[in-house]
CSV table of C-alpha atoms (C1' of nucleotides) in Angstrom, one decimal:
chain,number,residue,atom,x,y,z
X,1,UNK,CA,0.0,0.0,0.0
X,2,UNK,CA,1.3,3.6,-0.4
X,3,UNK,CA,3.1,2.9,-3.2
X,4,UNK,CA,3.2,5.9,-4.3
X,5,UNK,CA,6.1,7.3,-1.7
X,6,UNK,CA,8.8,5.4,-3.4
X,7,UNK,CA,11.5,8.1,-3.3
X,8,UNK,CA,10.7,9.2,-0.1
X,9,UNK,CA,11.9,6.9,2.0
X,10,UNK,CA,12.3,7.7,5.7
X,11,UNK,CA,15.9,7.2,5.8
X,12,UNK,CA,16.9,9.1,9.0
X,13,UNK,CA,15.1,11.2,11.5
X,14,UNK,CA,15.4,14.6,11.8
X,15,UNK,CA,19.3,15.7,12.6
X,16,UNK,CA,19.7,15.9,15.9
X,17,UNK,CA,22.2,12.7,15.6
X,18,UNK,CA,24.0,13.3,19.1
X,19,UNK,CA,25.7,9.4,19.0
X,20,UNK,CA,28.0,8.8,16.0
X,21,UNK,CA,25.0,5.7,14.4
X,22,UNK,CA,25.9,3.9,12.1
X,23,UNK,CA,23.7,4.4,8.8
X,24,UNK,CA,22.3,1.5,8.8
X,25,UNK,CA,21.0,1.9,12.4
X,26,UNK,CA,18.0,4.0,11.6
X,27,UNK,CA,16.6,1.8,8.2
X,28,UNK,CA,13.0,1.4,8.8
X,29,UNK,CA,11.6,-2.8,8.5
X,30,UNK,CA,8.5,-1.8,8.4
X,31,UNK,CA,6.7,-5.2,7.9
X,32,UNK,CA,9.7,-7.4,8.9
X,33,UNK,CA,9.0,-6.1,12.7
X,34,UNK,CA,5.9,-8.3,13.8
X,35,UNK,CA,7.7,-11.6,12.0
X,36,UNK,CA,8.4,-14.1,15.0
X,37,UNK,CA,10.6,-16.2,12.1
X,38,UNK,CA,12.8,-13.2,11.8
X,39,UNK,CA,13.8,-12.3,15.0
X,40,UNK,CA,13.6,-15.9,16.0
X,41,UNK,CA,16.6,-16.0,13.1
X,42,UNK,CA,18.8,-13.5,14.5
X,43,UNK,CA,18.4,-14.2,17.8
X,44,UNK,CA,19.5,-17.9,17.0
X,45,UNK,CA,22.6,-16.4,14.9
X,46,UNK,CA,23.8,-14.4,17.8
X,47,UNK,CA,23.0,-17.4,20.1
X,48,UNK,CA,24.9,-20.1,18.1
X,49,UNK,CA,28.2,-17.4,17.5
X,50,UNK,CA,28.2,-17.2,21.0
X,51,UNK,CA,28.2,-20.9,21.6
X,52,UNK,CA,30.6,-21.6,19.1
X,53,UNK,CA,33.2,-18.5,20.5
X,54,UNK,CA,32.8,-19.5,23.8
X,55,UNK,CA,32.9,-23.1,23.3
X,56,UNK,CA,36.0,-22.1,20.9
X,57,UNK,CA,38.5,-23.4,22.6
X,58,UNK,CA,37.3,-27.0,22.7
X,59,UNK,CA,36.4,-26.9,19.2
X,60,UNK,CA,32.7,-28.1,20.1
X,61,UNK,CA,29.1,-26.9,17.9
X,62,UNK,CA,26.3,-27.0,18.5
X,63,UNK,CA,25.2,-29.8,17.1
X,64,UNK,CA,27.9,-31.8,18.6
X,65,UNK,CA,27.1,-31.0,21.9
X,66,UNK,CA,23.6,-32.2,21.3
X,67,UNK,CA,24.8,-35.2,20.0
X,68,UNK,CA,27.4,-35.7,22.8
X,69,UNK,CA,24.6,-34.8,26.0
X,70,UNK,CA,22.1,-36.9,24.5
X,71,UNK,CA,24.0,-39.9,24.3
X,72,UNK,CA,25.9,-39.5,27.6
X,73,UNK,CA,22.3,-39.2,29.0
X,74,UNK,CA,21.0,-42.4,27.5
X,75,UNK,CA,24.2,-44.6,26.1
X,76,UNK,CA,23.3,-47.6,23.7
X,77,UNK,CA,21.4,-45.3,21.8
X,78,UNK,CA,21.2,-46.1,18.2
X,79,UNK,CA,22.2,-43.6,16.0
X,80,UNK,CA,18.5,-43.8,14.5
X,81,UNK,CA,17.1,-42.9,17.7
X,82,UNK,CA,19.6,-40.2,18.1
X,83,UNK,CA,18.7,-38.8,15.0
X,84,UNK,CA,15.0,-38.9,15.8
X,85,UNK,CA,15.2,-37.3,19.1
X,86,UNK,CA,17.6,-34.5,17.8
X,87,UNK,CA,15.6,-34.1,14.6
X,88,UNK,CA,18.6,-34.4,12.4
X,89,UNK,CA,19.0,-36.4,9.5
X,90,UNK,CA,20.5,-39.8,10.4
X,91,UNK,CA,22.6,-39.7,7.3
X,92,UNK,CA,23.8,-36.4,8.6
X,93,UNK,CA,24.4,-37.9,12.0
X,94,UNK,CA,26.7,-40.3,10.3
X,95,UNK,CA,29.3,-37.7,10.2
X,96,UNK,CA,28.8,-36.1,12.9
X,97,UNK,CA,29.6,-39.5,14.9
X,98,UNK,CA,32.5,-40.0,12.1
X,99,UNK,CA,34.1,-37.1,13.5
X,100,UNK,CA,33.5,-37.3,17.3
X,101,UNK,CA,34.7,-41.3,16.7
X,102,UNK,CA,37.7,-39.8,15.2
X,103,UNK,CA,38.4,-37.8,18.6
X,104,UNK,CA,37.4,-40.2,20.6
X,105,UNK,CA,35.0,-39.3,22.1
X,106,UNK,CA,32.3,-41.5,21.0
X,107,UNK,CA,32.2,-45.1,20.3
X,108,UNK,CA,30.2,-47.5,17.9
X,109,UNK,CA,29.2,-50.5,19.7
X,110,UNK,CA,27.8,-53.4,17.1
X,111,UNK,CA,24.3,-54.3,18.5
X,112,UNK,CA,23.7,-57.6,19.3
X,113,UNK,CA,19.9,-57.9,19.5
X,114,UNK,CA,19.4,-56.0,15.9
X,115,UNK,CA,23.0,-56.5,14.3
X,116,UNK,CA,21.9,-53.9,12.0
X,117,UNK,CA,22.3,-51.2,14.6
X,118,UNK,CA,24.9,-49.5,16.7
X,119,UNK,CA,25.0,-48.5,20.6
X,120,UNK,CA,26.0,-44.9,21.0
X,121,UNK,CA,28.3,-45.1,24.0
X,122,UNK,CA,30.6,-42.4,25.5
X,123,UNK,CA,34.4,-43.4,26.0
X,124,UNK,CA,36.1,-42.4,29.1
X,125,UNK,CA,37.8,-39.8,28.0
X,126,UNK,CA,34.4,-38.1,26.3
X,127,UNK,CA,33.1,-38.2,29.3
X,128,UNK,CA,35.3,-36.2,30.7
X,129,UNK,CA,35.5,-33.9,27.7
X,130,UNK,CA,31.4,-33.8,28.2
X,131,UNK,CA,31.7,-32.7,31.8
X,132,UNK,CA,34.4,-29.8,31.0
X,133,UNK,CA,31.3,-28.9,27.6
X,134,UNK,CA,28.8,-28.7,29.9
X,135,UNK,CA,30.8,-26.2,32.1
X,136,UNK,CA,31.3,-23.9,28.8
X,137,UNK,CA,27.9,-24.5,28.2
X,138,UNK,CA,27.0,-23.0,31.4
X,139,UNK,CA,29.0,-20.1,31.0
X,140,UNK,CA,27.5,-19.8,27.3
X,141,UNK,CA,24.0,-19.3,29.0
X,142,UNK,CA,25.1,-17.2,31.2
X,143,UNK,CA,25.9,-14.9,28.3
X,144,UNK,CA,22.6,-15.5,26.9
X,145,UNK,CA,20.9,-14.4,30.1
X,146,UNK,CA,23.2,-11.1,30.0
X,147,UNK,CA,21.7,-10.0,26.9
X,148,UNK,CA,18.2,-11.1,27.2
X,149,UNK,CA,17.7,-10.8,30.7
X,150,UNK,CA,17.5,-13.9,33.5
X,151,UNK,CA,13.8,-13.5,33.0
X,152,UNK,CA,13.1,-13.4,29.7
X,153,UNK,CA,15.5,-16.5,29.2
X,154,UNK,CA,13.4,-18.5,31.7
X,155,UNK,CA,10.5,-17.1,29.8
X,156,UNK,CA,11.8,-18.3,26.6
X,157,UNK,CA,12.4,-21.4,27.8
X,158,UNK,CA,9.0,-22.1,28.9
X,159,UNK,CA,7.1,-20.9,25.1
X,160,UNK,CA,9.0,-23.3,23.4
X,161,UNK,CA,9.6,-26.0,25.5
X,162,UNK,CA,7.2,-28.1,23.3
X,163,UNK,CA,10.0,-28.0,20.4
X,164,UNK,CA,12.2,-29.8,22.6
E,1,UNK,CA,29.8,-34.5,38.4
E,2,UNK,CA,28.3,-37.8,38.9
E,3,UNK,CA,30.5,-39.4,36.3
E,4,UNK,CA,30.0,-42.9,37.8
E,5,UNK,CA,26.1,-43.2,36.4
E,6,UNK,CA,27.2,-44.2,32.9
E,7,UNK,CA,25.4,-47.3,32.3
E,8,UNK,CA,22.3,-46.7,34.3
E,9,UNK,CA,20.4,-44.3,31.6
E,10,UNK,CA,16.7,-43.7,32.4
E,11,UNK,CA,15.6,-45.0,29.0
E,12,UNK,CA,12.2,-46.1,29.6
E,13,UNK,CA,10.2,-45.9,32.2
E,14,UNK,CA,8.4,-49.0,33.8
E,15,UNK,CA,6.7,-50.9,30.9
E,16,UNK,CA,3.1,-49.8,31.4
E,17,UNK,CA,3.1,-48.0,28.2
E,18,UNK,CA,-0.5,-48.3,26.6
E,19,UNK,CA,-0.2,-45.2,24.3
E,20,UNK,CA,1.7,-46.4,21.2
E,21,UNK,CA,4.6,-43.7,21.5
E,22,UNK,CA,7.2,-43.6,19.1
E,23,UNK,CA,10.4,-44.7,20.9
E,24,UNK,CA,12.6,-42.3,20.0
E,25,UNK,CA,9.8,-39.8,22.5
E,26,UNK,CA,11.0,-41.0,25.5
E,27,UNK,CA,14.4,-40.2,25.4
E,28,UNK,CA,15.8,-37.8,28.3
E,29,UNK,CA,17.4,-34.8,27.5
E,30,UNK,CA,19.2,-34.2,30.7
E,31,UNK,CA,21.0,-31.3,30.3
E,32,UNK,CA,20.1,-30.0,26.7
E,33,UNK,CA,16.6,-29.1,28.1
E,34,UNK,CA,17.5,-25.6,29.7
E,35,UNK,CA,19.3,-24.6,26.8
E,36,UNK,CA,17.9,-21.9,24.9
E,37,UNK,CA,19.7,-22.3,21.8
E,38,UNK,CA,18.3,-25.4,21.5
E,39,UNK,CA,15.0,-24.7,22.3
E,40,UNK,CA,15.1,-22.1,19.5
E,41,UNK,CA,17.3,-23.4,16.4
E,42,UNK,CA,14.4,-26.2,16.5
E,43,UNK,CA,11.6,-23.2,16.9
E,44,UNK,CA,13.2,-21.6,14.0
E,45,UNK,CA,13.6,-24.6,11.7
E,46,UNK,CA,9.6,-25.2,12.7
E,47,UNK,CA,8.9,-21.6,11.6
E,48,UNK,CA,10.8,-21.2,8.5
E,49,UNK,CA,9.7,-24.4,7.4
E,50,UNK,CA,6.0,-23.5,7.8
E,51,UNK,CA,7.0,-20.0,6.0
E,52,UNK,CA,8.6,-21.9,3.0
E,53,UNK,CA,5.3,-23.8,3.0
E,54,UNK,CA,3.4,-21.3,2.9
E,55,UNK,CA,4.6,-19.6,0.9
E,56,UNK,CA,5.4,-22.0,-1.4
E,57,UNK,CA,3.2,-21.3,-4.1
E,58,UNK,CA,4.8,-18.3,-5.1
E,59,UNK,CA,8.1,-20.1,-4.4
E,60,UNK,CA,9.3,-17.3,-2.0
E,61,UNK,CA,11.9,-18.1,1.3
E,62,UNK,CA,12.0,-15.9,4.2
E,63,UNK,CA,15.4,-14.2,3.3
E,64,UNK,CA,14.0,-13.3,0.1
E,65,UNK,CA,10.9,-12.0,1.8
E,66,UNK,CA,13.1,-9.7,4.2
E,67,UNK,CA,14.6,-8.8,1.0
E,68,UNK,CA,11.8,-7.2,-0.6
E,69,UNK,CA,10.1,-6.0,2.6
E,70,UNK,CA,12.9,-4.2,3.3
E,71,UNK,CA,13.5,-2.4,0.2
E,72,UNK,CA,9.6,-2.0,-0.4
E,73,UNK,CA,10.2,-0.1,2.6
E,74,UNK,CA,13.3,2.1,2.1
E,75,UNK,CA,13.4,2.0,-1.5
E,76,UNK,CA,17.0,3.2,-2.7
E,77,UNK,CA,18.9,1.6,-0.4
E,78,UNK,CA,22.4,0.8,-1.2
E,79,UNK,CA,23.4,-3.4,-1.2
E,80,UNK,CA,25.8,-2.3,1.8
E,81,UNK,CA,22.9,-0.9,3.8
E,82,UNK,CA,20.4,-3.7,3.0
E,83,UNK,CA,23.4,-6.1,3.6
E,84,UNK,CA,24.1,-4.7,7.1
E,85,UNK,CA,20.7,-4.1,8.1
E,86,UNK,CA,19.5,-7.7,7.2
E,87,UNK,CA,22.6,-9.0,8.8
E,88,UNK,CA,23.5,-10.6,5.4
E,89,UNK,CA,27.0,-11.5,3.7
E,90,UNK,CA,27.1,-8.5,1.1
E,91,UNK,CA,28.7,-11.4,-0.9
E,92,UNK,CA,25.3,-13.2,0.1
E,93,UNK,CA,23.4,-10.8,-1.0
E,94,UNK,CA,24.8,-10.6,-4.7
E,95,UNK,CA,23.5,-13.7,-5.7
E,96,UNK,CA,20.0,-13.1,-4.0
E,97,UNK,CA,19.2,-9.8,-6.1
E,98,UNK,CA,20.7,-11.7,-8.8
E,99,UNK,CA,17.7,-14.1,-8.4
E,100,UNK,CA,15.4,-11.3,-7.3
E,101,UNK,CA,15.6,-9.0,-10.4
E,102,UNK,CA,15.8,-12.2,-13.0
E,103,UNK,CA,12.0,-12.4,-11.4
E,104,UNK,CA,11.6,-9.1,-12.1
E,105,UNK,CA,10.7,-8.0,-8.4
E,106,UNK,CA,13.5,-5.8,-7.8
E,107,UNK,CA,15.7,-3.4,-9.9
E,108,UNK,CA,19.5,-2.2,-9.4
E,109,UNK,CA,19.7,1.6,-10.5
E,110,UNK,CA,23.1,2.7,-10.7
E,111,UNK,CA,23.7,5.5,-8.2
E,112,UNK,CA,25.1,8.8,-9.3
E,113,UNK,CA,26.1,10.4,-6.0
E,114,UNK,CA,28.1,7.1,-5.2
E,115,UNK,CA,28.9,5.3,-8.6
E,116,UNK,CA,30.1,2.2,-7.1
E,117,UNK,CA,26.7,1.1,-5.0
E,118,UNK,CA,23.2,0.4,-6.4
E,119,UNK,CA,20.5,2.0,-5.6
E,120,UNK,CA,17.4,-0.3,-5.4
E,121,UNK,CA,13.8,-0.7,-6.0
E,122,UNK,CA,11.1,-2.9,-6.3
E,123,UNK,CA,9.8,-3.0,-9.7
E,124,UNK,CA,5.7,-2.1,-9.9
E,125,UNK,CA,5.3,-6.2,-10.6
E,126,UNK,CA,7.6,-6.4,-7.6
E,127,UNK,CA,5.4,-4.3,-5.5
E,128,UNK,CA,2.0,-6.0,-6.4
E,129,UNK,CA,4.2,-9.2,-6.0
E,130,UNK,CA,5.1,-8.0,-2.4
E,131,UNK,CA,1.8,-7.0,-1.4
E,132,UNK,CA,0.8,-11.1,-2.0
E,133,UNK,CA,3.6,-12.0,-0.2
E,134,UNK,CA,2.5,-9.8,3.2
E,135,UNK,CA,-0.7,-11.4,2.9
E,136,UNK,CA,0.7,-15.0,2.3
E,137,UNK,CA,3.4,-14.3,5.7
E,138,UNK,CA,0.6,-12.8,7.6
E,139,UNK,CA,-1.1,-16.7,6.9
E,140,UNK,CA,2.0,-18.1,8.3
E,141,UNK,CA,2.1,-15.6,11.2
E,142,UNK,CA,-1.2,-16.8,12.4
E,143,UNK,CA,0.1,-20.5,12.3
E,144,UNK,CA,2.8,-19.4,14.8
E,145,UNK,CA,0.2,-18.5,17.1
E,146,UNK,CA,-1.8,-21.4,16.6
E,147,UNK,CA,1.2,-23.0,17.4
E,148,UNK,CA,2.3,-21.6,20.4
E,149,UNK,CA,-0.2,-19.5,21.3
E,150,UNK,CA,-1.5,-15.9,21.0
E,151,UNK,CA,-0.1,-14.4,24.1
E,152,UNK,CA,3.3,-16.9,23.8
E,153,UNK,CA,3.9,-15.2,20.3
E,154,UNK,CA,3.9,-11.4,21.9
E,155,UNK,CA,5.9,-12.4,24.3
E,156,UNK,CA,8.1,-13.9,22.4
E,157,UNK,CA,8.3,-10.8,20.0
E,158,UNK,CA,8.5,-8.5,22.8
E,159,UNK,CA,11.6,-10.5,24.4
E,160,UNK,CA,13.3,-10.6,20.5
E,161,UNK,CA,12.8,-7.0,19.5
E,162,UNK,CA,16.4,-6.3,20.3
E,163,UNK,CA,17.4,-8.4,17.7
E,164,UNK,CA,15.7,-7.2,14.4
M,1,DG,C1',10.5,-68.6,2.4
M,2,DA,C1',9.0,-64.3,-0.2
M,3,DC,C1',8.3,-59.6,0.5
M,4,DA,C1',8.3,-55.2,2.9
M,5,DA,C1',10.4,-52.3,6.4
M,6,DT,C1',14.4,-50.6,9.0
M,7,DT,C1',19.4,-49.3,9.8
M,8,DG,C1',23.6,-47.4,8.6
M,9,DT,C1',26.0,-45.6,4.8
M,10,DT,C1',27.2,-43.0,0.6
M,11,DG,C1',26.2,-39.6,-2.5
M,12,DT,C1',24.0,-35.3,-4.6
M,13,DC,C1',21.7,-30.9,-4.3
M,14,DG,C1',20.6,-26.4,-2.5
M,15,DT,C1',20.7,-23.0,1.4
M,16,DC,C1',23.5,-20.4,4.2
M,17,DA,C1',27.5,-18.1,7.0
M,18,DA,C1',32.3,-16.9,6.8
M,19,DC,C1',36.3,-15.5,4.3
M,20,DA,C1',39.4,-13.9,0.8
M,21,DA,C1',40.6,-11.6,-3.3
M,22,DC,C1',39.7,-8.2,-6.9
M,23,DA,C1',38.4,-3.9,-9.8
M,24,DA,C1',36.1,0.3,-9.6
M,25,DT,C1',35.3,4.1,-6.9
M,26,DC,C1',35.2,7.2,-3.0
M,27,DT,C1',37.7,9.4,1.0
M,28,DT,C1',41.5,10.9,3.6
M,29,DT,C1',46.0,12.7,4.1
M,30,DC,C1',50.0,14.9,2.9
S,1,DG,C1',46.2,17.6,-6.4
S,2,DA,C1',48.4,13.0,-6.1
S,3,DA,C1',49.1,9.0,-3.1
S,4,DA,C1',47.4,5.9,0.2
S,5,DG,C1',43.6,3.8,2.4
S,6,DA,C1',38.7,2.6,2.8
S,7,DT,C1',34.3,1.2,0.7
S,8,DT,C1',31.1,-1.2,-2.8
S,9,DG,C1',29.8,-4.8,-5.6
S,10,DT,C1',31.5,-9.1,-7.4
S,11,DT,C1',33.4,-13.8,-7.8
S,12,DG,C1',35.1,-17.7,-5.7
S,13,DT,C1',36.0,-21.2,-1.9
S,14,DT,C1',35.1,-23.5,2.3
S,15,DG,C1',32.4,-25.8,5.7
S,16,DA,C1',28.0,-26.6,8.4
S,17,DC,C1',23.5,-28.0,7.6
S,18,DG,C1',18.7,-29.9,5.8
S,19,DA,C1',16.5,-32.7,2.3
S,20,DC,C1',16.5,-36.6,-0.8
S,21,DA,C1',17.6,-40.7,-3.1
S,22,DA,C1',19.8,-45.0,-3.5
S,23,DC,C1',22.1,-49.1,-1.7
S,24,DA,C1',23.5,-53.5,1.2
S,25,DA,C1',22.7,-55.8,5.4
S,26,DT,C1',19.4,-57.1,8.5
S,27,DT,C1',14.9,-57.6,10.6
S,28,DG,C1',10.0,-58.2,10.7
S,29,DT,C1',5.7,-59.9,8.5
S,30,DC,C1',2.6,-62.7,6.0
DNA sequence: GACAATTGTTGTCGTCAACAACAATCTTTC
DNA sequence: GAAAGATTGTTGTTGACGACAACAATTGTC
């Protein structure tokens, strides 16, 4: 609607700029504010960046750390059920295990009631390595509740806590 | 802590299930649950893919959509600002106006007060174009609250705004 | 035992974020 | 005003990720 104003666009307020802004600070989204999906997006950009920076020095994602809780929470595991509970693709979670194998922190145990399967189990030393995540992990939320506020994060966590 | 409890998972509780659950429901979390990145990176692969569905008939994906909102909105806009405002890769950003004005939604109008940016616009079949979209996202909008509910939604938006 | 379904694996395709390099152009500095 | 530096759009590469399709081995079903 208003098509009409196409030149005018309100690109800045009137110039009483005190703080040095940045341009693209003051760019109107018009319909884009009002979208959960979009600041659902950044927020989950700036929440993954900060997991991954402060999780940096282990060299842990994400996704990895799903994989690594879930199965330390419930070893034997197969890799389908992983991949069903995570909601990732199992022939994604293939490499995702290839690689935590490879560091050992993860092992592939050949099922013996369905041969066909693997149980997920932690080795020693992932355990550890888990315990030492889930300490960065902490410290990650932390961050998260310093930007969002303790109460909001509780608050977030409560809305979608069906999607889990 | 508690690193001794490895082989006694919680997998299933006693066997009185009646219900026919899907296995894979059961499965503890243990510490993922209380992590809000999780919670929302599977929120916002919900959402997008209900937008994508959604608007799937006129084959249009949410970046593209903050794309054209955006410039509907500021029209003139240089790729830099759109870039930074969108929290896109400029380099990103290329190949999604590339895509954008083959449809013939949005133009690049070479800029004469800085002859290395574009200035750009939505075409007029990009503006009738957009105004379909708005309604089509408003659709999906109202399957987010269906989803999680009314007040959950404003919530949610009010805790977010920081990040759009 | 024949046939369908499941599990892990391999592969491809497309989206996306993050970089790096480059030419053209603007801005700053001397 | 010329040289040096920064910015803009572009091209390309890399890696994480979701979605799909195919396959062998194995299990379940009839």
């Amino acid at each position: 609607m208003t098509a009409s104003a196409t030149q005018t666009a309100p690109r800045k307020r009137a110039g009483n700029g005190a703080a040095p802004h940045d341009v693209a600070d003051e760019i109107g989204l018009d319909a884009l504010v009002g979208h959960a999906g979009y600041a659902v997006r950044r927020f989950q950009i700036w929440i993954f960046q900060d997991f991954i920076k402060t999780l940096g020095a282990v060299d842990i994602r994400p996704t990895q750390y799903s994989v690594l809780t879930l199965i330390g929470a419930n070893p034997g595991l197969s890799q389908m059920a992983v991949a069903k509970r995570l909601g990732i693709e199992r022939a994604r979670l293939v490499h995702l295990l290839d690689s935590l194998e490879q560091r050992n922190y993860v092992k592939r145990v050949k099922s013996k009631v369905d041969r066909r399967s693997h149980a997920l189990h932690l080795t020693t030393q992932g355990e550890t390595a888990l315990a030492k995540f889930k300490r960065l992990a902490a410290e990650h939320e932390r961050h998260v509740e310093e930007k969002i506020g303790k109460e909001n994060r509780a608050q977030l966590l409560r809305i979608l806590a069906g999607f889990t």
